[in-house]
Amino acid sequence: MVLLVLCTYLAVVLGVGLFGHRLFRGTGEDYFVASRSIGPFVLLMTLLGTNMTAFTLLGASGEAYRRGVIVFALMGSSTAIVVPFLIYYLGIRSWQLGKRRGYLTQVQLVRDRYGSNSLGALLFAVVVGLMLPYLLIGVKGGGDALNALTGGPGEGLPAWAGSLAVCAVTYAYVSYGGMRSTAWVNALQTSVFLAFGIVAYVAVMSGFGGLTEAMESLRSAHPDMTDFGGDRFAYLQMGSFLLLPLCTGAFPHLYAHWLSARSMASFRLAIVAYPLLVAAIWFPSVTLGAVGRLEFAPPLDGPVLVKLIVGNTSDVLAGCLAAGVFAAIMSSLDSQILSLGTMFTQDIVRHYGFHGRLGEDRQVWFGRLFVLAFLALAFGCSLVVSQSIFALGTWALTGFAGLLPMFAATLFWRRATARGAFASILTVVALWAYFFIDSLSVEGAYSIGGTGLMPVAVIVPAAALALAAGSLAPASAPLDQSGPNR
Amino acid sequence: MEPSHPRWPVAALVALAVTFENFWMWADDRLLFGLPSNLAYHLGLCVVATATLWAVVSRGWPSDRGKD
């Protein structure tokens, strides 16, 4: 029954995605940013859906199962506070410039702003590199969820089948319908997730006697899971996690959604409603994960959220929530792979001289092939990578957060220079690599020297300092002045 | 490029960020409205953030004529 409901849902998603193709206007701008025609409601749902990943559902509930309700503050309320301000400043400014100058990618913006081809190439390489672990959490999450929903390790469907299903369905509607299909499907999937999530939440929590009773029981059995600690470790960690949502301002897929807005006024609803909707998604995920500790003793062999749903609801409801989990995963994966295709088409194929020799449809096909190869790589990695979804997501988000000072300066700081941008990006790459290698020798969750301070709290200020120092230092010779080739 | 955004919303963001670190009650394990007090606090913070952002889009909406 679970599989039947899930397959029906995937068919509906595919149908909506393919329907979006019927309105396709045959131009690159329509494929990549839906001719900048997306209205307030779809923009809100698609921005929310894009930020709602396997990390939010499976990763956050799993972390809450280990650490308790503090996870809501670490990632939920920090996201609710920071991201709307990023949309307000960076989103609106990006939309203004994108519309005026015809930008489709961040690399075009950066190349044009600083007049540096090599800076654009470096940024392309770094963003694509960071997208791999971020995309991987969706692919891996799909596999883990399907396996747990159909019986768990040894009994359920193999994880690769879920990963393959997520990749295949998402690739089909994105490559066929482009941004319009992606935005429509995102709006559908976010609505589906919110609706099914509320029903499943009530069903599972009633099994514990309601939310208040579940929290009372959790406080009695595991008091450390209902408070936030109170030591220096917690202080440094809370501060670090407030910086992590800065990654949203540097995501290439969010940038593409910003550009797809019909008008500046389309952003109003997204900015105001974002915090409450984020809370509405993170709160059930975190509280369910935490009360999962009352039912399952560690170590756990599968996602706690899925195990709770399978164990406490009917087959049909479990199938509906499985659809919700897949909705969350695919609503991010589709935007990620669309933005990768856009970047490859615009920043490589068009920029490096193929523009005159290839028609627009052929250029789009190059983007599709690149995405197919990238998805195949992510699928292959999902079969061998054993890190938790939360850990994988945190590393990807840390890297993107480090790019934020450079993007913010590109949009708002007149004195920022190509040299400063280079210094900032290279600082992020060097520090990210250093901390990642350092983390390989650490068991469990990583923080710098075990203090609670996360790498993001060092990388973001260092990237900002490098940007300022590189931009303000007197220039000895001009950097690459070849200018954009667009 | 000349930004067309007002700057005062940055102060609102900083104020929210400061209140995010509710260290004075981290060790408090009481329940508030049926929720752990820290969780209730952060849910309330999301509501305050929504109200703040409503004020931002009402009073600080940027000009649509930002200069390059």
PDB file of N, CA, C and O in Angstrom, chain B:
ATOM      1  N   MET B   1      27.507  50.039  -7.861  1.00  0.00           N
ATOM      2  CA  MET B   1      26.049  49.973  -7.856  1.00  0.00           C
ATOM      3  C   MET B   1      25.477  50.600  -6.584  1.00  0.00           C
ATOM      4  O   MET B   1      26.016  50.384  -5.514  1.00  0.00           O
ATOM      5  N   GLU B   2      24.424  51.320  -6.724  1.00  0.00           N
ATOM      6  CA  GLU B   2      23.829  52.037  -5.589  1.00  0.00           C
ATOM      7  C   GLU B   2      22.633  51.243  -5.054  1.00  0.00           C
ATOM      8  O   GLU B   2      21.640  51.065  -5.758  1.00  0.00           O
ATOM      9  N   PRO B   3      22.720  50.716  -3.842  1.00  0.00           N
ATOM     10  CA  PRO B   3      21.575  49.966  -3.331  1.00  0.00           C
ATOM     11  C   PRO B   3      20.362  50.866  -3.116  1.00  0.00           C
ATOM     12  O   PRO B   3      20.500  52.035  -2.747  1.00  0.00           O
ATOM     13  N   SER B   4      19.189  50.314  -3.367  1.00  0.00           N
ATOM     14  CA  SER B   4      17.981  51.104  -3.192  1.00  0.00           C
ATOM     15  C   SER B   4      17.264  50.723  -1.906  1.00  0.00           C
ATOM     16  O   SER B   4      16.152  51.152  -1.682  1.00  0.00           O
ATOM     17  N   HIS B   5      17.897  49.887  -1.076  1.00  0.00           N
ATOM     18  CA  HIS B   5      17.279  49.432   0.166  1.00  0.00           C
ATOM     19  C   HIS B   5      17.589  50.393   1.315  1.00  0.00           C
ATOM     20  O   HIS B   5      18.698  50.915   1.394  1.00  0.00           O
ATOM     21  N   PRO B   6      16.639  50.575   2.233  1.00  0.00           N
ATOM     22  CA  PRO B   6      16.974  51.303   3.456  1.00  0.00           C
ATOM     23  C   PRO B   6      17.866  50.436   4.347  1.00  0.00           C
ATOM     24  O   PRO B   6      17.899  49.215   4.182  1.00  0.00           O
ATOM     25  N   ARG B   7      18.569  51.084   5.270  1.00  0.00           N
ATOM     26  CA  ARG B   7      19.515  50.324   6.102  1.00  0.00           C
ATOM     27  C   ARG B   7      18.931  49.905   7.446  1.00  0.00           C
ATOM     28  O   ARG B   7      19.461  49.016   8.100  1.00  0.00           O
ATOM     29  N   TRP B   8      17.835  50.552   7.889  1.00  0.00           N
ATOM     30  CA  TRP B   8      17.358  50.247   9.233  1.00  0.00           C
ATOM     31  C   TRP B   8      16.931  48.796   9.430  1.00  0.00           C
ATOM     32  O   TRP B   8      17.034  48.281  10.557  1.00  0.00           O
ATOM     33  N   PRO B   9      16.471  48.065   8.384  1.00  0.00           N
ATOM     34  CA  PRO B   9      16.148  46.656   8.637  1.00  0.00           C
ATOM     35  C   PRO B   9      17.345  45.827   9.115  1.00  0.00           C
ATOM     36  O   PRO B   9      17.161  44.799   9.770  1.00  0.00           O
ATOM     37  N   VAL B  10      18.571  46.294   8.807  1.00  0.00           N
ATOM     38  CA  VAL B  10      19.743  45.568   9.321  1.00  0.00           C
ATOM     39  C   VAL B  10      19.740  45.593  10.850  1.00  0.00           C
ATOM     40  O   VAL B  10      20.072  44.591  11.501  1.00  0.00           O
ATOM     41  N   ALA B  11      19.339  46.740  11.425  1.00  0.00           N
ATOM     42  CA  ALA B  11      19.260  46.840  12.898  1.00  0.00           C
ATOM     43  C   ALA B  11      18.218  45.869  13.436  1.00  0.00           C
ATOM     44  O   ALA B  11      18.414  45.245  14.503  1.00  0.00           O
ATOM     45  N   ALA B  12      17.111  45.703  12.719  1.00  0.00           N
ATOM     46  CA  ALA B  12      16.083  44.746  13.146  1.00  0.00           C
ATOM     47  C   ALA B  12      16.643  43.328  13.123  1.00  0.00           C
ATOM     48  O   ALA B  12      16.387  42.518  14.033  1.00  0.00           O
ATOM     49  N   LEU B  13      17.424  43.021  12.071  1.00  0.00           N
ATOM     50  CA  LEU B  13      18.037  41.689  11.972  1.00  0.00           C
ATOM     51  C   LEU B  13      19.008  41.451  13.130  1.00  0.00           C
ATOM     52  O   LEU B  13      19.006  40.383  13.751  1.00  0.00           O
ATOM     53  N   VAL B  14      19.824  42.466  13.436  1.00  0.00           N
ATOM     54  CA  VAL B  14      20.790  42.336  14.543  1.00  0.00           C
ATOM     55  C   VAL B  14      20.046  42.120  15.864  1.00  0.00           C
ATOM     56  O   VAL B  14      20.432  41.272  16.682  1.00  0.00           O
ATOM     57  N   ALA B  15      18.955  42.859  16.063  1.00  0.00           N
ATOM     58  CA  ALA B  15      18.176  42.699  17.307  1.00  0.00           C
ATOM     59  C   ALA B  15      17.625  41.283  17.417  1.00  0.00           C
ATOM     60  O   ALA B  15      17.671  40.663  18.493  1.00  0.00           O
ATOM     61  N   LEU B  16      17.119  40.747  16.321  1.00  0.00           N
ATOM     62  CA  LEU B  16      16.608  39.373  16.342  1.00  0.00           C
ATOM     63  C   LEU B  16      17.742  38.381  16.614  1.00  0.00           C
ATOM     64  O   LEU B  16      17.569  37.400  17.349  1.00  0.00           O
ATOM     65  N   ALA B  17      18.902  38.649  16.016  1.00  0.00           N
ATOM     66  CA  ALA B  17      20.049  37.752  16.224  1.00  0.00           C
ATOM     67  C   ALA B  17      20.497  37.760  17.673  1.00  0.00           C
ATOM     68  O   ALA B  17      20.871  36.714  18.227  1.00  0.00           O
ATOM     69  N   VAL B  18      20.456  38.925  18.307  1.00  0.00           N
ATOM     70  CA  VAL B  18      20.848  39.015  19.724  1.00  0.00           C
ATOM     71  C   VAL B  18      19.864  38.243  20.595  1.00  0.00           C
ATOM     72  O   VAL B  18      20.262  37.464  21.472  1.00  0.00           O
ATOM     73  N   THR B  19      18.586  38.402  20.329  1.00  0.00           N
ATOM     74  CA  THR B  19      17.582  37.692  21.152  1.00  0.00           C
ATOM     75  C   THR B  19      17.566  36.195  20.861  1.00  0.00           C
ATOM     76  O   THR B  19      17.032  35.417  21.641  1.00  0.00           O
ATOM     77  N   PHE B  20      18.160  35.808  19.738  1.00  0.00           N
ATOM     78  CA  PHE B  20      18.262  34.376  19.403  1.00  0.00           C
ATOM     79  C   PHE B  20      19.079  33.640  20.469  1.00  0.00           C
ATOM     80  O   PHE B  20      18.800  32.490  20.800  1.00  0.00           O
ATOM     81  N   GLU B  21      20.102  34.309  21.019  1.00  0.00           N
ATOM     82  CA  GLU B  21      20.990  33.674  22.017  1.00  0.00           C
ATOM     83  C   GLU B  21      20.371  33.827  23.411  1.00  0.00           C
ATOM     84  O   GLU B  21      20.831  34.627  24.225  1.00  0.00           O
ATOM     85  N   ASN B  22      19.338  33.064  23.711  1.00  0.00           N
ATOM     86  CA  ASN B  22      18.638  33.188  25.000  1.00  0.00           C
ATOM     87  C   ASN B  22      19.339  32.384  26.093  1.00  0.00           C
ATOM     88  O   ASN B  22      18.728  31.541  26.751  1.00  0.00           O
ATOM     89  N   PHE B  23      20.633  32.689  26.276  1.00  0.00           N
ATOM     90  CA  PHE B  23      21.464  31.880  27.177  1.00  0.00           C
ATOM     91  C   PHE B  23      20.975  31.867  28.624  1.00  0.00           C
ATOM     92  O   PHE B  23      21.235  30.939  29.363  1.00  0.00           O
ATOM     93  N   TRP B  24      20.235  32.928  29.029  1.00  0.00           N
ATOM     94  CA  TRP B  24      19.784  33.017  30.414  1.00  0.00           C
ATOM     95  C   TRP B  24      18.787  31.921  30.783  1.00  0.00           C
ATOM     96  O   TRP B  24      18.540  31.675  31.948  1.00  0.00           O
ATOM     97  N   MET B  25      18.210  31.254  29.799  1.00  0.00           N
ATOM     98  CA  MET B  25      17.222  30.216  30.134  1.00  0.00           C
ATOM     99  C   MET B  25      17.559  28.843  29.535  1.00  0.00           C
ATOM    100  O   MET B  25      16.742  27.945  29.534  1.00  0.00           O
ATOM    101  N   TRP B  26      18.785  28.689  29.052  1.00  0.00           N
ATOM    102  CA  TRP B  26      19.131  27.420  28.405  1.00  0.00           C
ATOM    103  C   TRP B  26      19.014  26.225  29.360  1.00  0.00           C
ATOM    104  O   TRP B  26      18.690  25.120  28.932  1.00  0.00           O
ATOM    105  N   ALA B  27      19.324  26.433  30.648  1.00  0.00           N
ATOM    106  CA  ALA B  27      19.291  25.311  31.587  1.00  0.00           C
ATOM    107  C   ALA B  27      17.894  25.098  32.174  1.00  0.00           C
ATOM    108  O   ALA B  27      17.684  24.162  32.953  1.00  0.00           O
ATOM    109  N   ASP B  28      16.955  25.956  31.796  1.00  0.00           N
ATOM    110  CA  ASP B  28      15.584  25.871  32.307  1.00  0.00           C
ATOM    111  C   ASP B  28      14.863  24.704  31.627  1.00  0.00           C
ATOM    112  O   ASP B  28      14.693  24.710  30.408  1.00  0.00           O
ATOM    113  N   ASP B  29      14.439  23.714  32.418  1.00  0.00           N
ATOM    114  CA  ASP B  29      13.794  22.555  31.781  1.00  0.00           C
ATOM    115  C   ASP B  29      12.288  22.519  32.039  1.00  0.00           C
ATOM    116  O   ASP B  29      11.651  21.484  31.871  1.00  0.00           O
ATOM    117  N   ARG B  30      11.714  23.668  32.468  1.00  0.00           N
ATOM    118  CA  ARG B  30      10.257  23.691  32.691  1.00  0.00           C
ATOM    119  C   ARG B  30       9.495  23.644  31.376  1.00  0.00           C
ATOM    120  O   ARG B  30      10.049  23.949  30.318  1.00  0.00           O
ATOM    121  N   LEU B  31       8.219  23.285  31.485  1.00  0.00           N
ATOM    122  CA  LEU B  31       7.375  23.329  30.291  1.00  0.00           C
ATOM    123  C   LEU B  31       6.579  24.637  30.293  1.00  0.00           C
ATOM    124  O   LEU B  31       6.132  25.103  31.340  1.00  0.00           O
ATOM    125  N   LEU B  32       6.422  25.212  29.122  1.00  0.00           N
ATOM    126  CA  LEU B  32       5.679  26.455  28.961  1.00  0.00           C
ATOM    127  C   LEU B  32       4.676  26.229  27.829  1.00  0.00           C
ATOM    128  O   LEU B  32       5.080  25.869  26.713  1.00  0.00           O
ATOM    129  N   PHE B  33       3.397  26.404  28.124  1.00  0.00           N
ATOM    130  CA  PHE B  33       2.345  26.081  27.142  1.00  0.00           C
ATOM    131  C   PHE B  33       2.488  24.641  26.634  1.00  0.00           C
ATOM    132  O   PHE B  33       2.257  24.343  25.459  1.00  0.00           O
ATOM    133  N   GLY B  34       2.921  23.753  27.517  1.00  0.00           N
ATOM    134  CA  GLY B  34       3.054  22.338  27.146  1.00  0.00           C
ATOM    135  C   GLY B  34       4.312  22.010  26.367  1.00  0.00           C
ATOM    136  O   GLY B  34       4.499  20.880  25.919  1.00  0.00           O
ATOM    137  N   LEU B  35       5.177  23.001  26.207  1.00  0.00           N
ATOM    138  CA  LEU B  35       6.419  22.777  25.456  1.00  0.00           C
ATOM    139  C   LEU B  35       7.613  23.085  26.347  1.00  0.00           C
ATOM    140  O   LEU B  35       7.499  23.899  27.270  1.00  0.00           O
ATOM    141  N   PRO B  36       8.774  22.470  26.070  1.00  0.00           N
ATOM    142  CA  PRO B  36       9.982  22.895  26.784  1.00  0.00           C
ATOM    143  C   PRO B  36      10.155  24.410  26.608  1.00  0.00           C
ATOM    144  O   PRO B  36       9.944  24.934  25.502  1.00  0.00           O
ATOM    145  N   SER B  37      10.515  25.094  27.713  1.00  0.00           N
ATOM    146  CA  SER B  37      10.494  26.557  27.686  1.00  0.00           C
ATOM    147  C   SER B  37      11.368  27.145  26.579  1.00  0.00           C
ATOM    148  O   SER B  37      11.010  28.143  25.946  1.00  0.00           O
ATOM    149  N   ASN B  38      12.524  26.501  26.312  1.00  0.00           N
ATOM    150  CA  ASN B  38      13.400  27.024  25.257  1.00  0.00           C
ATOM    151  C   ASN B  38      12.784  26.872  23.868  1.00  0.00           C
ATOM    152  O   ASN B  38      12.933  27.744  23.017  1.00  0.00           O
ATOM    153  N   LEU B  39      12.087  25.764  23.686  1.00  0.00           N
ATOM    154  CA  LEU B  39      11.414  25.551  22.399  1.00  0.00           C
ATOM    155  C   LEU B  39      10.294  26.572  22.225  1.00  0.00           C
ATOM    156  O   LEU B  39      10.125  27.157  21.137  1.00  0.00           O
ATOM    157  N   ALA B  40       9.540  26.806  23.302  1.00  0.00           N
ATOM    158  CA  ALA B  40       8.461  27.803  23.247  1.00  0.00           C
ATOM    159  C   ALA B  40       9.038  29.186  22.937  1.00  0.00           C
ATOM    160  O   ALA B  40       8.471  29.957  22.153  1.00  0.00           O
ATOM    161  N   TYR B  41      10.175  29.504  23.552  1.00  0.00           N
ATOM    162  CA  TYR B  41      10.822  30.797  23.309  1.00  0.00           C
ATOM    163  C   TYR B  41      11.167  30.967  21.826  1.00  0.00           C
ATOM    164  O   TYR B  41      10.894  32.015  21.221  1.00  0.00           O
ATOM    165  N   HIS B  42      11.749  29.932  21.249  1.00  0.00           N
ATOM    166  CA  HIS B  42      12.175  30.055  19.846  1.00  0.00           C
ATOM    167  C   HIS B  42      10.995  30.046  18.882  1.00  0.00           C
ATOM    168  O   HIS B  42      11.072  30.669  17.811  1.00  0.00           O
ATOM    169  N   LEU B  43       9.911  29.370  19.259  1.00  0.00           N
ATOM    170  CA  LEU B  43       8.691  29.473  18.441  1.00  0.00           C
ATOM    171  C   LEU B  43       8.175  30.917  18.479  1.00  0.00           C
ATOM    172  O   LEU B  43       7.779  31.479  17.452  1.00  0.00           O
ATOM    173  N   GLY B  44       8.184  31.492  19.692  1.00  0.00           N
ATOM    174  CA  GLY B  44       7.765  32.886  19.841  1.00  0.00           C
ATOM    175  C   GLY B  44       8.639  33.827  19.029  1.00  0.00           C
ATOM    176  O   GLY B  44       8.160  34.794  18.430  1.00  0.00           O
ATOM    177  N   LEU B  45       9.929  33.498  18.970  1.00  0.00           N
ATOM    178  CA  LEU B  45      10.855  34.327  18.194  1.00  0.00           C
ATOM    179  C   LEU B  45      10.493  34.315  16.702  1.00  0.00           C
ATOM    180  O   LEU B  45      10.632  35.331  16.006  1.00  0.00           O
ATOM    181  N   CYS B  46      10.013  33.172  16.225  1.00  0.00           N
ATOM    182  CA  CYS B  46       9.584  33.090  14.816  1.00  0.00           C
ATOM    183  C   CYS B  46       8.380  34.006  14.573  1.00  0.00           C
ATOM    184  O   CYS B  46       8.267  34.637  13.513  1.00  0.00           O
ATOM    185  N   VAL B  47       7.488  34.086  15.565  1.00  0.00           N
ATOM    186  CA  VAL B  47       6.324  34.974  15.440  1.00  0.00           C
ATOM    187  C   VAL B  47       6.788  36.432  15.435  1.00  0.00           C
ATOM    188  O   VAL B  47       6.327  37.248  14.617  1.00  0.00           O
ATOM    189  N   VAL B  48       7.715  36.750  16.333  1.00  0.00           N
ATOM    190  CA  VAL B  48       8.256  38.125  16.386  1.00  0.00           C
ATOM    191  C   VAL B  48       8.959  38.466  15.064  1.00  0.00           C
ATOM    192  O   VAL B  48       8.829  39.585  14.542  1.00  0.00           O
ATOM    193  N   ALA B  49       9.684  37.488  14.510  1.00  0.00           N
ATOM    194  CA  ALA B  49      10.369  37.714  13.221  1.00  0.00           C
ATOM    195  C   ALA B  49       9.353  38.027  12.125  1.00  0.00           C
ATOM    196  O   ALA B  49       9.572  38.917  11.289  1.00  0.00           O
ATOM    197  N   THR B  50       8.221  37.325  12.145  1.00  0.00           N
ATOM    198  CA  THR B  50       7.186  37.574  11.139  1.00  0.00           C
ATOM    199  C   THR B  50       6.654  39.008  11.261  1.00  0.00           C
ATOM    200  O   THR B  50       6.506  39.716  10.252  1.00  0.00           O
ATOM    201  N   ALA B  51       6.385  39.425  12.498  1.00  0.00           N
ATOM    202  CA  ALA B  51       5.884  40.793  12.723  1.00  0.00           C
ATOM    203  C   ALA B  51       6.925  41.820  12.265  1.00  0.00           C
ATOM    204  O   ALA B  51       6.597  42.835  11.631  1.00  0.00           O
ATOM    205  N   THR B  52       8.186  41.545  12.571  1.00  0.00           N
ATOM    206  CA  THR B  52       9.263  42.460  12.170  1.00  0.00           C
ATOM    207  C   THR B  52       9.339  42.576  10.650  1.00  0.00           C
ATOM    208  O   THR B  52       9.475  43.674  10.093  1.00  0.00           O
ATOM    209  N   LEU B  53       9.229  41.432   9.988  1.00  0.00           N
ATOM    210  CA  LEU B  53       9.332  41.448   8.529  1.00  0.00           C
ATOM    211  C   LEU B  53       8.117  42.110   7.886  1.00  0.00           C
ATOM    212  O   LEU B  53       8.225  42.717   6.813  1.00  0.00           O
ATOM    213  N   TRP B  54       6.966  41.993   8.544  1.00  0.00           N
ATOM    214  CA  TRP B  54       5.794  42.715   8.049  1.00  0.00           C
ATOM    215  C   TRP B  54       6.070  44.224   8.088  1.00  0.00           C
ATOM    216  O   TRP B  54       5.755  44.957   7.149  1.00  0.00           O
ATOM    217  N   ALA B  55       6.705  44.667   9.197  1.00  0.00           N
ATOM    218  CA  ALA B  55       7.065  46.093   9.295  1.00  0.00           C
ATOM    219  C   ALA B  55       8.097  46.461   8.231  1.00  0.00           C
ATOM    220  O   ALA B  55       8.041  47.545   7.636  1.00  0.00           O
ATOM    221  N   VAL B  56       9.033  45.550   7.958  1.00  0.00           N
ATOM    222  CA  VAL B  56      10.074  45.824   6.969  1.00  0.00           C
ATOM    223  C   VAL B  56       9.465  46.024   5.580  1.00  0.00           C
ATOM    224  O   VAL B  56       9.793  46.985   4.875  1.00  0.00           O
ATOM    225  N   VAL B  57       8.552  45.125   5.176  1.00  0.00           N
ATOM    226  CA  VAL B  57       7.991  45.269   3.824  1.00  0.00           C
ATOM    227  C   VAL B  57       6.982  46.423   3.764  1.00  0.00           C
ATOM    228  O   VAL B  57       6.745  46.980   2.700  1.00  0.00           O
ATOM    229  N   SER B  58       6.395  46.785   4.921  1.00  0.00           N
ATOM    230  CA  SER B  58       5.433  47.896   4.926  1.00  0.00           C
ATOM    231  C   SER B  58       6.131  49.240   4.913  1.00  0.00           C
ATOM    232  O   SER B  58       5.731  50.159   4.196  1.00  0.00           O
ATOM    233  N   ARG B  59       7.186  49.366   5.728  1.00  0.00           N
ATOM    234  CA  ARG B  59       7.837  50.668   5.914  1.00  0.00           C
ATOM    235  C   ARG B  59       9.157  50.805   5.172  1.00  0.00           C
ATOM    236  O   ARG B  59       9.640  51.921   4.996  1.00  0.00           O
ATOM    237  N   GLY B  60       9.745  49.685   4.795  1.00  0.00           N
ATOM    238  CA  GLY B  60      11.090  49.777   4.208  1.00  0.00           C
ATOM    239  C   GLY B  60      11.194  49.136   2.848  1.00  0.00           C
ATOM    240  O   GLY B  60      12.251  48.605   2.497  1.00  0.00           O
ATOM    241  N   TRP B  61      10.106  49.168   2.087  1.00  0.00           N
ATOM    242  CA  TRP B  61      10.161  48.533   0.773  1.00  0.00           C
ATOM    243  C   TRP B  61      11.097  49.325  -0.139  1.00  0.00           C
ATOM    244  O   TRP B  61      10.968  50.547  -0.248  1.00  0.00           O
ATOM    245  N   PRO B  62      12.057  48.649  -0.772  1.00  0.00           N
ATOM    246  CA  PRO B  62      13.045  49.388  -1.575  1.00  0.00           C
ATOM    247  C   PRO B  62      12.445  49.995  -2.836  1.00  0.00           C
ATOM    248  O   PRO B  62      11.422  49.532  -3.340  1.00  0.00           O
ATOM    249  N   SER B  63      13.140  51.004  -3.313  1.00  0.00           N
ATOM    250  CA  SER B  63      12.718  51.630  -4.564  1.00  0.00           C
ATOM    251  C   SER B  63      12.972  50.674  -5.717  1.00  0.00           C
ATOM    252  O   SER B  63      13.929  49.902  -5.709  1.00  0.00           O
ATOM    253  N   ASP B  64      12.110  50.701  -6.714  1.00  0.00           N
ATOM    254  CA  ASP B  64      12.285  49.847  -7.894  1.00  0.00           C
ATOM    255  C   ASP B  64      13.218  50.499  -8.908  1.00  0.00           C
ATOM    256  O   ASP B  64      13.362  50.034 -10.021  1.00  0.00           O
ATOM    257  N   ARG B  65      13.857  51.594  -8.513  1.00  0.00           N
ATOM    258  CA  ARG B  65      14.710  52.304  -9.467  1.00  0.00           C
ATOM    259  C   ARG B  65      16.146  52.386  -8.963  1.00  0.00           C
ATOM    260  O   ARG B  65      16.770  53.425  -8.990  1.00  0.00           O
ATOM    261  N   GLY B  66      16.658  51.236  -8.469  1.00  0.00           N
ATOM    262  CA  GLY B  66      18.042  51.202  -8.016  1.00  0.00           C
ATOM    263  C   GLY B  66      18.986  51.525  -9.162  1.00  0.00           C
ATOM    264  O   GLY B  66      18.776  51.103 -10.288  1.00  0.00           O
ATOM    265  N   LYS B  67      20.025  52.324  -8.859  1.00  0.00           N
ATOM    266  CA  LYS B  67      20.952  52.734  -9.929  1.00  0.00           C
ATOM    267  C   LYS B  67      22.104  51.763 -10.018  1.00  0.00           C
ATOM    268  O   LYS B  67      22.507  51.185  -9.028  1.00  0.00           O
ATOM    269  N   ASP B  68      22.661  51.554 -11.217  1.00  0.00           N
ATOM    270  CA  ASP B  68      23.817  50.672 -11.385  1.00  0.00           C
ATOM    271  C   ASP B  68      25.100  51.405 -11.027  1.00  0.00           C
ATOM    272  O   ASP B  68      25.171  52.598 -11.110  1.00  0.00           O
TER     273      ASP B  68
END
